[in-house]
Every structure is written in C-alpha cells, then in structure tokens.
Coordinates of C-alpha atoms in Angstrom, one line a residue:
X1 CA -14.1 -22.8 2.2
X2 CA -11.5 -24.9 0.3
X3 CA -7.9 -24.0 0.9
X4 CA -6.5 -22.0 -1.9
X5 CA -9.8 -20.7 -3.2
X6 CA -10.8 -17.0 -2.9
X7 CA -14.2 -15.5 -3.3
X8 CA -15.7 -12.2 -4.2
X9 CA -19.2 -10.9 -3.7
X10 CA -21.3 -8.6 -5.8
X11 CA -24.1 -6.7 -4.0
X12 CA -27.0 -5.2 -5.9
X13 CA -29.3 -2.7 -4.1
X14 CA -32.8 -1.8 -5.4
X15 CA -34.3 -3.5 -8.4
X16 CA -32.4 -6.6 -9.5
X17 CA -31.2 -8.1 -12.7
X18 CA -33.2 -8.0 -16.0
X19 CA -32.2 -9.3 -19.3
X20 CA -32.3 -7.6 -22.7
X21 CA -31.0 -9.7 -25.6
X22 CA -27.7 -11.2 -24.6
X23 CA -27.0 -8.7 -21.9
X24 CA -28.1 -8.7 -18.2
X25 CA -28.6 -5.3 -16.6
X26 CA -28.8 -3.9 -13.1
X27 CA -32.3 -2.4 -13.4
X28 CA -33.7 0.6 -11.6
X29 CA -31.9 3.0 -9.3
X30 CA -29.3 0.8 -7.8
X31 CA -27.4 2.3 -4.9
X32 CA -24.1 0.5 -5.2
X33 CA -22.3 -2.4 -6.7
X34 CA -19.0 -3.5 -5.3
X35 CA -16.6 -6.3 -6.3
X36 CA -14.1 -7.3 -3.7
X37 CA -12.1 -10.4 -2.7
X38 CA -11.2 -12.1 0.6
X39 CA -10.0 -15.4 1.9
X40 CA -12.8 -15.5 4.5
X41 CA -16.5 -15.3 3.8
X42 CA -17.4 -13.7 7.1
X43 CA -14.9 -11.0 6.7
X44 CA -16.1 -10.4 3.2
X45 CA -19.8 -9.9 4.3
X46 CA -18.7 -7.5 6.9
X47 CA -16.6 -5.5 4.5
X48 CA -19.4 -5.3 1.9
X49 CA -22.0 -4.2 4.5
X50 CA -19.6 -1.6 5.9
X51 CA -18.7 -0.3 2.5
X52 CA -22.2 0.1 1.0
X53 CA -23.8 1.0 4.4
X54 CA -26.5 -1.6 3.9
X55 CA -29.1 -2.0 6.6
X56 CA -30.5 -5.4 7.5
X57 CA -33.9 -4.8 6.0
X58 CA -32.8 -3.4 2.7
X59 CA -33.4 -5.4 -0.5
X60 CA -30.1 -6.7 -1.7
X61 CA -28.7 -9.6 -3.6
X62 CA -25.5 -11.4 -3.0
X63 CA -23.8 -13.2 -5.9
X64 CA -20.9 -15.4 -5.0
X65 CA -18.1 -16.3 -7.5
X66 CA -15.3 -18.8 -6.9
X67 CA -12.0 -18.5 -8.6
X68 CA -8.4 -19.6 -7.9
X69 CA -6.6 -17.6 -5.2
X70 CA -3.8 -16.6 -7.6
X71 CA -6.2 -14.3 -9.5
X72 CA -7.2 -12.3 -6.4
X73 CA -3.8 -11.8 -5.0
X74 CA -3.4 -9.0 -7.5
X75 CA -6.9 -7.5 -7.1
X76 CA -8.2 -4.8 -4.8
X77 CA -11.7 -3.2 -4.6
X78 CA -13.3 -2.4 -7.9
X79 CA -16.2 0.1 -7.7
X80 CA -18.8 0.2 -10.3
X81 CA -21.2 3.1 -10.9
X82 CA -25.0 2.7 -10.5
X83 CA -26.9 1.2 -13.4
X84 CA -23.9 -0.4 -15.1
X85 CA -24.3 -3.1 -17.7
X86 CA -23.6 -6.5 -16.0
X87 CA -21.6 -7.5 -19.0
X88 CA -19.4 -4.4 -18.5
X89 CA -18.9 -5.5 -14.9
X90 CA -17.6 -8.8 -16.0
X91 CA -15.6 -7.0 -18.7
X92 CA -13.7 -5.2 -16.1
X93 CA -11.6 -8.3 -15.5
X94 CA -10.5 -8.0 -19.1
X95 CA -9.6 -4.4 -18.6
X96 CA -7.6 -5.5 -15.5
X97 CA -5.7 -8.0 -17.6
X98 CA -7.4 -10.9 -15.8
X99 CA -8.6 -13.7 -18.0
X100 CA -11.2 -15.8 -16.2
X101 CA -12.9 -17.2 -19.3
X102 CA -16.7 -16.9 -19.5
X103 CA -18.7 -16.7 -16.3
X104 CA -22.3 -18.0 -16.4
X105 CA -24.9 -17.4 -13.8
X106 CA -27.2 -20.4 -13.7
X107 CA -29.2 -19.6 -10.6
X108 CA -29.7 -16.6 -8.3
X109 CA -31.8 -16.8 -5.2
X110 CA -32.3 -13.3 -3.7
X111 CA -31.6 -12.5 -0.1
X112 CA -34.7 -11.9 2.1
X113 CA -36.9 -9.0 1.0
X114 CA -36.2 -9.1 -2.7
X115 CA -38.2 -10.3 -5.7
X116 CA -37.2 -13.4 -7.7
X117 CA -35.0 -13.2 -10.7
X118 CA -35.8 -14.5 -14.2
X119 CA -34.5 -14.4 -17.7
X120 CA -30.8 -14.8 -16.7
X121 CA -28.1 -15.3 -19.2
X122 CA -28.3 -18.7 -20.8
X123 CA -26.3 -21.6 -19.3
X124 CA -23.5 -23.0 -21.6
X125 CA -24.4 -26.2 -23.4
X126 CA -23.3 -29.4 -21.9
X127 CA -19.7 -30.1 -22.8
X128 CA -19.1 -26.6 -24.0
X129 CA -15.5 -25.5 -24.5
X130 CA -13.9 -22.3 -23.6
X131 CA -11.5 -20.3 -25.8
X132 CA -8.6 -22.6 -25.0
X133 CA -10.6 -25.8 -25.5
X134 CA -10.9 -26.8 -21.8
X135 CA -14.0 -28.1 -20.1
X136 CA -15.6 -25.5 -17.7
X137 CA -15.3 -26.3 -14.0
X138 CA -18.3 -25.7 -11.7
X139 CA -18.5 -24.4 -8.2
X140 CA -21.5 -23.8 -5.9
X141 CA -21.7 -22.1 -2.6
X142 CA -24.5 -21.5 -0.1
X143 CA -24.9 -17.9 1.0
X144 CA -25.9 -17.7 4.7
X145 CA -29.5 -16.6 5.0
X146 CA -29.9 -16.2 1.3
X147 CA -30.3 -19.6 -0.4
X148 CA -28.0 -21.3 -2.9
X149 CA -26.6 -19.9 -6.0
X150 CA -24.5 -21.8 -8.5
X151 CA -21.8 -20.2 -10.6
X152 CA -19.9 -22.4 -13.1
X153 CA -16.6 -20.8 -14.1
X154 CA -14.6 -21.8 -17.1
X155 CA -11.0 -22.2 -16.0
X156 CA -7.8 -23.6 -17.6
X157 CA -4.1 -23.8 -16.8
X158 CA -3.5 -21.9 -20.1
X159 CA -5.7 -19.1 -18.9
X160 CA -3.8 -18.9 -15.6
X161 CA -0.5 -18.6 -17.5
X162 CA -2.0 -15.9 -19.8
X163 CA -3.1 -14.0 -16.7
X164 CA 0.3 -14.1 -15.1
X165 CA 2.0 -12.9 -18.3
X166 CA -0.5 -10.1 -19.0
X167 CA -0.6 -8.8 -15.4
X168 CA 3.2 -8.8 -15.2
X169 CA 3.3 -6.4 -18.1
X170 CA 1.2 -3.8 -16.4
X171 CA 3.7 -2.0 -14.2
X172 CA 2.8 1.6 -14.9
X173 CA -0.2 1.9 -12.6
X174 CA -2.8 4.6 -12.1
X175 CA -4.3 5.7 -8.8
X176 CA -6.9 3.3 -7.5
X177 CA -10.4 4.8 -7.2
X178 CA -10.6 4.0 -3.5
X179 CA -7.8 6.6 -2.9
X180 CA -9.2 9.1 -5.3
X181 CA -12.6 9.0 -3.6
X182 CA -11.1 9.7 -0.2
X183 CA -12.0 13.2 1.1
X184 CA -8.4 13.6 2.3
X185 CA -7.0 12.9 -1.2
X186 CA -6.1 15.8 -3.4
X187 CA -5.5 15.8 -7.2
X188 CA -2.1 17.4 -6.4
X189 CA -1.0 14.1 -4.9
X190 CA -1.6 12.4 -8.3
X191 CA -0.8 15.0 -11.0
X192 CA 2.6 16.4 -11.6
X193 CA 3.1 20.1 -11.0
X194 CA 6.3 20.8 -13.0
X195 CA 7.1 18.1 -15.5
X196 CA 5.2 15.2 -17.1
X197 CA 6.9 11.8 -17.5
X198 CA 5.2 9.1 -19.7
X199 CA 1.8 9.2 -21.4
X200 CA -0.7 9.6 -18.5
X201 CA -0.3 13.4 -18.1
X202 CA 1.3 14.2 -21.5
X203 CA -1.8 16.1 -22.7
X204 CA -0.8 19.0 -20.4
X205 CA 1.5 20.9 -22.7
X206 CA 2.7 23.2 -19.9
X207 CA 4.4 20.2 -18.3
X208 CA 6.1 18.9 -21.4
X209 CA 9.3 21.0 -21.3
X210 CA 10.5 19.6 -24.6
X211 CA 13.3 22.1 -24.9
X212 CA 14.6 21.2 -21.5
X213 CA 14.3 17.5 -22.2
X214 CA 16.3 18.0 -25.5
X215 CA 19.0 19.9 -23.5
X216 CA 19.1 17.0 -21.0
X217 CA 19.5 14.5 -23.8
X218 CA 22.4 16.4 -25.2
X219 CA 23.9 16.6 -21.7
X220 CA 23.5 12.8 -21.3
X221 CA 24.6 11.8 -24.8
X222 CA 28.5 11.5 -25.0
X223 CA 29.7 14.1 -27.6
X224 CA 32.9 12.2 -28.2
X225 CA 31.0 9.5 -30.0
X226 CA 30.4 11.9 -32.9
X227 CA 26.9 10.7 -33.7
X228 CA 24.1 13.1 -33.8
X229 CA 21.0 13.0 -31.5
X230 CA 18.6 11.8 -34.3
X231 CA 20.8 8.7 -34.9
X232 CA 20.8 8.1 -31.1
X233 CA 17.0 8.3 -31.2
X234 CA 16.9 5.9 -34.1
X235 CA 19.1 3.3 -32.3
X236 CA 16.9 3.6 -29.3
X237 CA 13.7 3.1 -31.3
X238 CA 15.2 -0.1 -32.8
X239 CA 16.3 -1.5 -29.4
X240 CA 13.2 -0.5 -27.3
X241 CA 10.9 -2.5 -29.6
X242 CA 12.2 -5.7 -28.2
X243 CA 11.0 -4.8 -24.7
X244 CA 7.3 -4.0 -25.5
X245 CA 7.3 -1.2 -22.9
X246 CA 4.0 0.1 -24.4
X247 CA 2.3 -2.9 -22.8
X248 CA 3.3 -1.8 -19.4
X249 CA 0.9 1.2 -19.5
X250 CA -2.9 1.2 -19.2
X251 CA -5.2 2.7 -21.8
X252 CA -2.8 4.1 -24.3
X253 CA -4.1 2.3 -27.4
X254 CA -4.7 5.6 -29.2
X255 CA -1.1 6.7 -28.9
X256 CA 0.8 5.8 -32.1
X257 CA 4.1 3.9 -31.8
X258 CA 6.3 6.7 -33.1
X259 CA 5.0 9.2 -30.6
X260 CA 5.2 6.8 -27.8
X261 CA 8.8 5.8 -28.7
X262 CA 9.9 9.5 -28.8
X263 CA 8.2 10.1 -25.5
X264 CA 10.2 7.3 -23.9
X265 CA 13.4 8.6 -25.4
X266 CA 13.1 12.2 -24.4
X267 CA 11.7 11.4 -20.9
X268 CA 14.4 8.8 -20.2
X269 CA 17.2 11.2 -21.3
X270 CA 15.7 13.9 -19.2
X271 CA 15.6 11.7 -16.0
X272 CA 19.2 10.6 -16.4
X273 CA 20.5 14.0 -17.4
X274 CA 18.5 15.9 -14.7
X275 CA 19.6 13.6 -11.9
X276 CA 23.2 13.8 -13.0
X277 CA 23.1 17.6 -13.0
X278 CA 21.5 17.6 -9.5
X279 CA 24.1 15.2 -8.0
X280 CA 27.2 16.7 -9.7
X281 CA 26.1 20.3 -8.6
X282 CA 25.7 21.5 -12.2
X283 CA 22.2 22.9 -11.5
X284 CA 23.0 26.1 -13.4
X285 CA 22.9 24.0 -16.7
X286 CA 19.2 23.4 -16.0
X287 CA 18.5 27.2 -16.3
X288 CA 15.7 27.0 -13.8
X289 CA 14.8 28.5 -10.4
X290 CA 15.3 26.3 -7.3
X291 CA 11.6 26.0 -6.6
X292 CA 10.9 24.6 -10.1
X293 CA 13.8 22.1 -9.7
X294 CA 12.5 20.9 -6.4
X295 CA 9.0 20.5 -7.9
X296 CA 10.4 18.4 -10.7
X297 CA 12.3 16.2 -8.2
X298 CA 9.0 15.5 -6.4
X299 CA 7.2 14.8 -9.7
X300 CA 9.6 12.0 -10.5
X301 CA 8.1 10.0 -7.6
X302 CA 4.4 10.2 -8.5
X303 CA 2.7 6.9 -9.3
X304 CA 1.2 8.2 -12.6
X305 CA 4.4 9.9 -13.7
X306 CA 6.7 6.9 -14.0
X307 CA 9.0 5.6 -16.7
X308 CA 9.9 1.9 -17.1
X309 CA 13.3 1.2 -15.6
X310 CA 14.2 -0.8 -18.6
X311 CA 14.0 2.4 -20.7
X312 CA 16.8 3.9 -18.6
X313 CA 18.8 0.7 -18.9
X314 CA 18.5 0.8 -22.7
X315 CA 19.7 4.4 -22.8
X316 CA 22.6 3.7 -20.5
X317 CA 23.8 0.7 -22.6
X318 CA 23.4 2.6 -25.9
X319 CA 25.8 5.3 -24.8
X320 CA 28.2 2.7 -23.5
X321 CA 28.1 4.0 -19.9
X322 CA 28.9 2.0 -16.8
X323 CA 25.5 0.7 -15.6
X324 CA 26.8 0.3 -12.0
X325 CA 27.7 4.0 -11.9
X326 CA 24.2 5.1 -12.9
X327 CA 22.6 2.6 -10.5
X328 CA 24.5 4.1 -7.6
X329 CA 23.6 7.6 -9.0
X330 CA 19.9 6.7 -8.8
X331 CA 20.4 5.3 -5.3
X332 CA 21.9 8.6 -4.2
X333 CA 19.1 10.5 -5.7
X334 CA 16.6 8.3 -3.9
X335 CA 18.3 9.0 -0.6
X336 CA 18.3 12.7 -1.3
X337 CA 14.6 12.7 -2.0
X338 CA 13.0 10.6 0.8
X339 CA 11.7 11.2 4.3
X340 CA 13.8 8.6 6.1
X341 CA 17.3 8.3 7.4
X342 CA 18.6 5.5 5.2
X343 CA 21.7 3.5 6.0
X344 CA 25.0 3.6 4.0
X345 CA 24.0 0.5 1.9
X346 CA 25.2 -0.1 -1.6
X347 CA 22.5 -0.2 -4.3
X348 CA 23.3 -3.8 -5.5
X349 CA 23.4 -5.1 -1.9
X350 CA 20.1 -3.5 -1.1
X351 CA 18.1 -4.9 -4.1
X352 CA 19.9 -8.3 -4.1
X353 CA 20.0 -8.4 -7.9
X354 CA 16.3 -7.5 -8.4
X355 CA 15.5 -4.7 -10.9
X356 CA 12.8 -2.2 -9.9
X357 CA 9.9 -1.4 -12.4
X358 CA 10.5 2.4 -12.0
X359 CA 11.9 5.1 -9.6
X360 CA 8.9 4.9 -7.3
X361 CA 9.4 1.2 -6.7
X362 CA 13.1 1.8 -6.2
X363 CA 12.2 4.3 -3.5
X364 CA 9.8 1.8 -1.9
X365 CA 12.5 -1.0 -1.9
X366 CA 15.0 1.3 -0.3
X367 CA 12.6 2.1 2.5
X368 CA 11.6 -1.5 3.1
X369 CA 15.2 -2.9 3.1
X370 CA 17.0 -5.9 1.7
X371 CA 14.7 -8.9 0.9
X372 CA 14.9 -11.4 3.8
X373 CA 12.3 -13.9 2.9
X374 CA 10.1 -12.5 5.6
X375 CA 6.4 -12.6 4.6
X376 CA 3.6 -10.3 5.9
X377 CA 1.4 -12.0 8.4
X378 CA -2.3 -12.1 7.6
X379 CA -4.5 -10.7 10.3
X380 CA -7.6 -12.9 10.9
X381 CA -10.8 -11.2 12.0
X382 CA -11.0 -13.0 15.4
X383 CA -7.6 -11.6 16.3
X384 CA -8.3 -7.9 15.7
X385 CA -9.0 -7.0 19.3
X386 CA -5.4 -6.1 19.9
X387 CA -5.7 -3.4 17.3
X388 CA -8.8 -1.8 18.9
X389 CA -7.0 -1.9 22.3
X390 CA -3.8 -0.4 21.0
X391 CA -2.6 2.6 22.9
X392 CA -1.2 6.0 21.8
X393 CA 2.3 7.2 22.6
X394 CA 1.5 8.9 25.8
X395 CA -0.3 5.9 27.2
X396 CA 2.6 3.6 26.2
X397 CA 5.1 5.9 27.8
X398 CA 3.0 6.0 30.9
X399 CA 3.1 2.2 31.0
X400 CA 6.9 2.2 31.0
X401 CA 7.7 1.9 27.3
X402 CA 10.6 3.9 25.9
X403 CA 10.7 5.0 22.3
X404 CA 13.9 5.0 20.2
X405 CA 14.8 5.3 16.5
X406 CA 16.0 2.0 15.0
X407 CA 19.5 1.6 13.7
X408 CA 18.8 0.3 10.2
X409 CA 16.3 3.0 9.1
X410 CA 14.2 0.3 7.3
X411 CA 10.4 0.4 7.9
X412 CA 10.2 -3.4 8.3
X413 CA 12.6 -3.2 11.3
X414 CA 10.0 -2.2 14.0
X415 CA 10.7 -4.0 17.2
X416 CA 9.4 -4.2 20.8
X417 CA 11.7 -5.5 23.5
X418 CA 10.1 -6.0 26.9
X419 CA 12.4 -6.3 30.0
X420 CA 10.6 -6.9 33.2
X421 CA 8.0 -4.2 33.8
X422 CA 9.6 -1.9 31.2
X423 CA 10.0 -2.1 27.4
X424 CA 11.6 -0.4 24.4
X425 CA 9.9 0.2 21.1
X426 CA 12.2 1.0 18.2
X427 CA 10.8 2.7 15.1
X428 CA 12.5 4.1 11.9
X429 CA 13.2 7.8 12.0
X430 CA 10.9 9.9 9.7
X431 CA 11.2 13.4 8.4
X432 CA 7.9 15.3 8.2
X433 CA 7.7 18.2 5.7
X434 CA 5.4 19.7 3.1
X435 CA 6.0 16.8 0.6
X436 CA 5.4 14.0 3.2
X437 CA 1.7 13.6 2.4
X438 CA 2.3 13.3 -1.3
X439 CA 5.1 10.7 -0.7
X440 CA 3.0 8.6 1.6
X441 CA -0.1 8.6 -0.7
X442 CA 1.9 7.6 -3.8
X443 CA 3.8 4.8 -2.0
X444 CA 0.6 3.4 -0.5
X445 CA -1.1 3.5 -3.9
X446 CA 1.7 1.7 -5.6
X447 CA 2.2 -0.9 -2.8
X448 CA -1.5 -1.7 -3.0
X449 CA -1.1 -2.6 -6.7
X450 CA 1.7 -5.0 -5.8
X451 CA -0.4 -6.8 -3.1
X452 CA 2.2 -5.8 -0.4
X453 CA 1.7 -3.8 2.8
X454 CA 5.0 -3.1 4.5
X455 CA 4.8 0.7 4.0
X456 CA 1.0 0.8 4.4
X457 CA 1.3 -1.1 7.7
X458 CA 4.0 1.2 9.0
X459 CA 1.9 4.4 8.3
X460 CA -1.1 2.7 9.9
X461 CA 1.0 1.9 12.9
X462 CA 2.0 5.5 13.3
X463 CA -1.6 6.6 13.0
X464 CA -2.5 4.3 15.9
X465 CA 0.4 5.7 17.9
X466 CA -0.5 9.4 17.2
X467 CA -3.8 10.7 18.6
X468 CA -2.8 14.3 19.1
X469 CA 0.0 16.9 19.2
X470 CA 1.2 15.4 22.6
X471 CA 2.0 12.1 20.9
X472 CA 3.9 13.9 18.2
X473 CA 5.9 15.8 20.8
X474 CA 6.9 12.6 22.5
X475 CA 8.1 11.0 19.2
X476 CA 9.9 14.2 18.3
X477 CA 11.6 14.3 21.6
X478 CA 12.6 10.6 21.2
X479 CA 14.2 11.4 17.8
X480 CA 11.8 9.4 15.8
X481 CA 10.0 12.2 14.1
X482 CA 11.9 15.2 12.7
X483 CA 9.1 17.7 12.1
X484 CA 9.5 20.6 9.7
X485 CA 5.8 21.6 9.6
X486 CA 4.5 24.6 11.5
X487 CA 3.2 22.7 14.5
X488 CA 2.8 19.3 16.2
X489 CA -1.0 19.6 15.6
X490 CA -0.4 19.7 11.9
X491 CA 1.7 16.5 12.0
X492 CA -1.0 14.7 14.1
X493 CA -3.7 15.8 11.6
X494 CA -1.6 14.5 8.7
X495 CA -1.4 11.0 10.1
X496 CA -5.0 10.9 11.4
X497 CA -6.4 11.9 8.0
X498 CA -4.3 9.5 6.0
X499 CA -5.1 6.7 8.4
X500 CA -8.9 7.2 8.3
X501 CA -9.5 4.5 5.7
X502 CA -6.1 2.9 5.7
X503 CA -6.5 -0.4 7.6
X504 CA -4.5 -3.0 5.6
X505 CA -5.8 -6.5 4.9
X506 CA -2.3 -7.8 5.7
X507 CA -0.7 -6.0 8.6
X508 CA 3.0 -6.5 9.0
X509 CA 2.9 -4.8 12.4
X510 CA 0.3 -7.1 13.8
X511 CA 2.8 -9.1 15.8
X512 CA 4.3 -5.9 17.4
X513 CA 0.8 -4.8 18.5
X514 CA 0.1 -8.2 20.0
X515 CA 3.4 -8.1 21.9
X516 CA 2.6 -4.6 23.3
X517 CA -0.9 -5.6 24.4
X518 CA 0.5 -8.7 26.0
X519 CA 2.9 -6.4 27.9
X520 CA 0.0 -4.3 29.1
X521 CA -1.8 -7.4 30.4
X522 CA 1.4 -8.5 32.2
X523 CA 1.8 -5.1 33.9
X524 CA -1.8 -5.1 35.1
X525 CA -1.3 -8.5 36.7
X526 CA 1.7 -7.1 38.5
X527 CA 0.2 -3.7 39.3
X528 CA 1.2 -3.8 43.0
X529 CA 4.8 -4.7 42.2
X530 CA 4.9 -2.0 39.5
X531 CA 3.6 0.6 41.9
X532 CA 6.2 -0.3 44.5
X533 CA 9.1 -0.4 42.0
X534 CA 8.1 2.9 40.3
X535 CA 7.6 4.6 43.7
X536 CA 11.2 3.6 44.7
X537 CA 12.6 4.6 41.3
X538 CA 10.8 8.0 41.3
X539 CA 11.5 9.1 44.8
X540 CA 14.7 7.5 45.9
X541 CA 17.9 7.7 44.0
X542 CA 20.6 6.3 46.4
X543 CA 20.7 2.8 47.7
X544 CA 20.5 3.8 51.4
X545 CA 17.2 5.5 50.8
X546 CA 15.9 2.5 49.0
X547 CA 16.8 0.2 51.9
X548 CA 15.1 2.7 54.2
X549 CA 11.9 2.6 52.2
X550 CA 11.9 -1.2 52.2
X551 CA 12.5 -1.1 55.9
X552 CA 9.5 1.2 56.4
X553 CA 7.3 -1.2 54.4
X554 CA 8.4 -4.1 56.6
X555 CA 7.9 -2.3 59.9
X556 CA 4.5 -1.1 58.7
X557 CA 3.5 -4.6 57.8
X558 CA 4.7 -6.1 61.1
X559 CA 3.0 -3.3 63.1
X560 CA -0.3 -4.0 61.3
X561 CA 0.0 -7.7 62.1
X562 CA 0.8 -7.0 65.8
X563 CA -2.2 -4.6 66.0
X564 CA -4.5 -7.2 64.5
X565 CA -3.6 -9.8 67.0
X566 CA -3.7 -7.3 69.8
X567 CA -7.3 -6.4 69.0
X568 CA -8.6 -9.8 68.0
X569 CA -6.6 -12.3 70.2
X570 CA -9.0 -11.9 73.1
X571 CA -11.9 -13.0 70.9

C-alpha cells in the first residue's frame, strides 16, 4: 500500500447490492455493515471479521475505498444499521463533516460464495468535474481472494481544506456508538443527572435550573458597572456572533439563533459563577444541598454536557475581569474534581499557550501533562505478542519488579527501570471512587474523537496489570491506587469491564510493555543466578552468613568433583 494512503472496507452480508433509480441499496436481510479505517490491509481484514463475526464460508462482499490519510486520522468506526440505503452510507461522510466529493463504484467482484452484481451506479462521464472543478483521481486495489474492484474517487486540494475547516469547528462531540453499544456502558455515564449545559440535553426541563443560572449570572456580573443583566446579554449576543459557536455542535439545525445565544449566555454565567462560589467557599449562596452540588460538579465533565471555552472567554472579557485569574480558577476546579494527584503546576505553564475546547479537554490536558512533542507510537500487528504475554501485578512482583507512584502525576510518565535482575515500574497515582467510571468513560470517548490515546492507553495498561483483587491490593499497598470503593474486588471489576473492548489502535504504553517482557526473557536466561541471589537475599541478612553460604556452595561443588573422580578414575 502506498505510504500516506489509508483504506476502509465495507462488508455486506446476505443479499448484495441492487439499484433502484439513482440509488443503490443493500438488499435482503443484511446482517451487518461496517465502515472502518486502518493503515494496514491485513489488520483491517482481521478487525472486520472479528467485529461482524463472519465465518469463512459466509457470503460477503468486500468493497475497498482509497482516500488520503488525513481524512481518516479523524475517523473511528461508523456502524450502519441493516438494510440502509447505500447513498445514506456515503452521506454519513457529509454528516461527519468530511467532504470526499462523489464516490463512484465502477466494478464489484464478490468474494467467494456470492452472486454477481449488476446495475451499479453509473460511472462518471470522461473528464467529469467535481464540485470544485477538479478532475477525479482513480485508484484500484486487489482484494486478496476476492478479485479486483476499482473505485475512482474525486479529490481536490480545495476539498481537503474544506474538510480541515469543517472538522475543526465540530468540538462539542457526542458519545460514539461503539461505547454506547458496550454492555458495560450506562446512560448515566452520558446524561447529566443535575444540570444540563448546552443543547444536547436541554429538552430535559428538570435539568435546566433557569432560576439558579440567572442567580449565578447576577453573581458573576459586576454590580458596580451599573448596567442591567439584559444589556449584558445584548452585548454578549453581539460579540458571540463573531465566533460561530453554533457550528461547534452537531445536529442543532432546528434550534433558532436567539434561543441558542441565550443558552450559551446563561450556561456560561452559571459555570463561572458556580465554580467561583465553590472555590471561594460561598456555597450557601447556591441554596442547594451538598449532594446536588456534587452532582452538578460531575455533570460539568460529561462529554455531551460541554460549553465552548470561547464562550467563557467572551463573558470574562465583557465584564472586564482578569482572564488569568479565571484561568487559574478553572485549573483549581479541575484539580479539585479529578481522580489523580496533580502537581503544583501553573495553568499557563501546563497548556503552553494552547486553549482547550471545553472543560473536559482541560481536564484531559491536565492529566496528560505539558506538551513535549512526544508522539504516540503505533503498534504494528506483528509486534502484539508482548501484549498477550504481559503479566499481572502479582506475577511482575514475583519476578522482582517493584511498583511506585511517579513524581509528576501525569499519565504519560509511566516508566520501567531495570537494574540487574530487579526493576521498578512507576505509575501515576489514581483515586478510585464512585465517580471514577464516569470520568474514565467520558475521557476515553472524547480522546477517541481527537485521534489521541494517552489516557485510553493508560487505562488499558491498568486493565492488563489488574486481574483480580490481589493485584488491586498490591497497587494499593504501593500507593498507586487510593481505593474508596467497598472492596478490592469491586475495583478489579471496574477495570476489567472497562478494558473489555478497549484495545487502542495507537498504544502509548507499548514500549513499556516491550521493556517488561524483555526483562522477563533476561531473567529466564539467568534463572540459576536469580535463584542463588534471591536465596541469599531471602535467608541471610548479614555479610558473614552470606560468605558462609557461598563457602558451602564451593565446598559442595569440590566434594562432588572429588567424588566423581574417586568413582570413575579407575575406569
């Protein structure tokens, strides 16, 4: 495959494609249709077969598309329901803010066991132009064991730029279907329980708290300015138009501009006023019970309950407040509402000038740490053996590996340091409580939309380390896990359930796993030496006893040699 070119495969099961007018349909009772991407064809085939559970003799059709890699760096799995219109499938790219131009299928040859296809969508006329006036480029690929199929794809530099611009606007994401379909996922992880922020859950009137939001706006707005709240709202509406924040959300076309603007205003004022009351110990002004306040704090870190960060910036500037003060205030609020022991790092130093899209991204950035230029390492398929061989905590400890919390608190700072026949694995400390699962699921969901995997790889790494309650106990004893749940079994179950379908495409902990497995191989080769040293270390504490043991080994060896020659010298 050419470098810089990605691929995705569409698998149809059952009756194949039929045409009706200008549309092509998946006919009959199809079992599944999956679009996915990969940088390696073999890995792609394996993923598709695993995902749809296809058996070798089943009738299925593989359709291969080629597009530039830049499109697919932003994509994840897209699942389509059975019997979907093929045009609707292609239309999903438009819904995902991806402009590929027109895709024409000129030839399909079915995989073994299927019937031939006819009446496909017409091929574009020779020299046809796409919407930006560029000639379509054509690509063909031979599917192993399934014949050739040729898919010309219209591409143009202008379309690439349009894609980059449109995708950059969509920052207020929704939960991916792959997570929603997991049997370990609960709607409580996605939906707010106390307060709705933004349009996605605004139809639940019990979560609006309009009176509270108005009170927080009055708390946030400086009374000494003399202006009334309606004039403040009017100034906000004029300023926020320049930022096009409505384009950051998905599927809100039916929401009128005035309603949306007021929603941004009240929700933004609520967030800033609420956080300020929490941090300045003016909780009584909220007029709520502590349980409701805690629930609202958790709701502010849900993926589908986010407000664009630029809305907060506009509000701060309009009241003439010090932006640095509010940035540090948000940073303190993040530290107060996370499950990690974060360092005493200044907000500006941590983000290095970058602005987060919303509070959830700010939380993720604080956990990852300051940008260092370090890139996640792709994990090729032929190097996955070290993952399957990876040991749990008890086995690693039995092999001479000591566990310690790292000093930075950042999840990207996981290190393994071997020294002789021993080693130390340092991992960031994590607090496990009732809100941990919700925090993990939302960060994984958002990180997946950003084509990153620092946090996902860290959770996957912990899942590999933890098999049962005994592993949790070891990590708790080492000061890595601070468990506030009822039992170690409950903690182990949490990680094992989340990690069931979690294997990241790009694993930032891959190098650590390779180092640890290399350490195991080294110890096996020196097993006799390890046995001797550990025997000495376990049973003899003072130097004279050690010398005595070594002397015993030497005398025993010389006695054995003498006995051998005494027996066999006559022969």
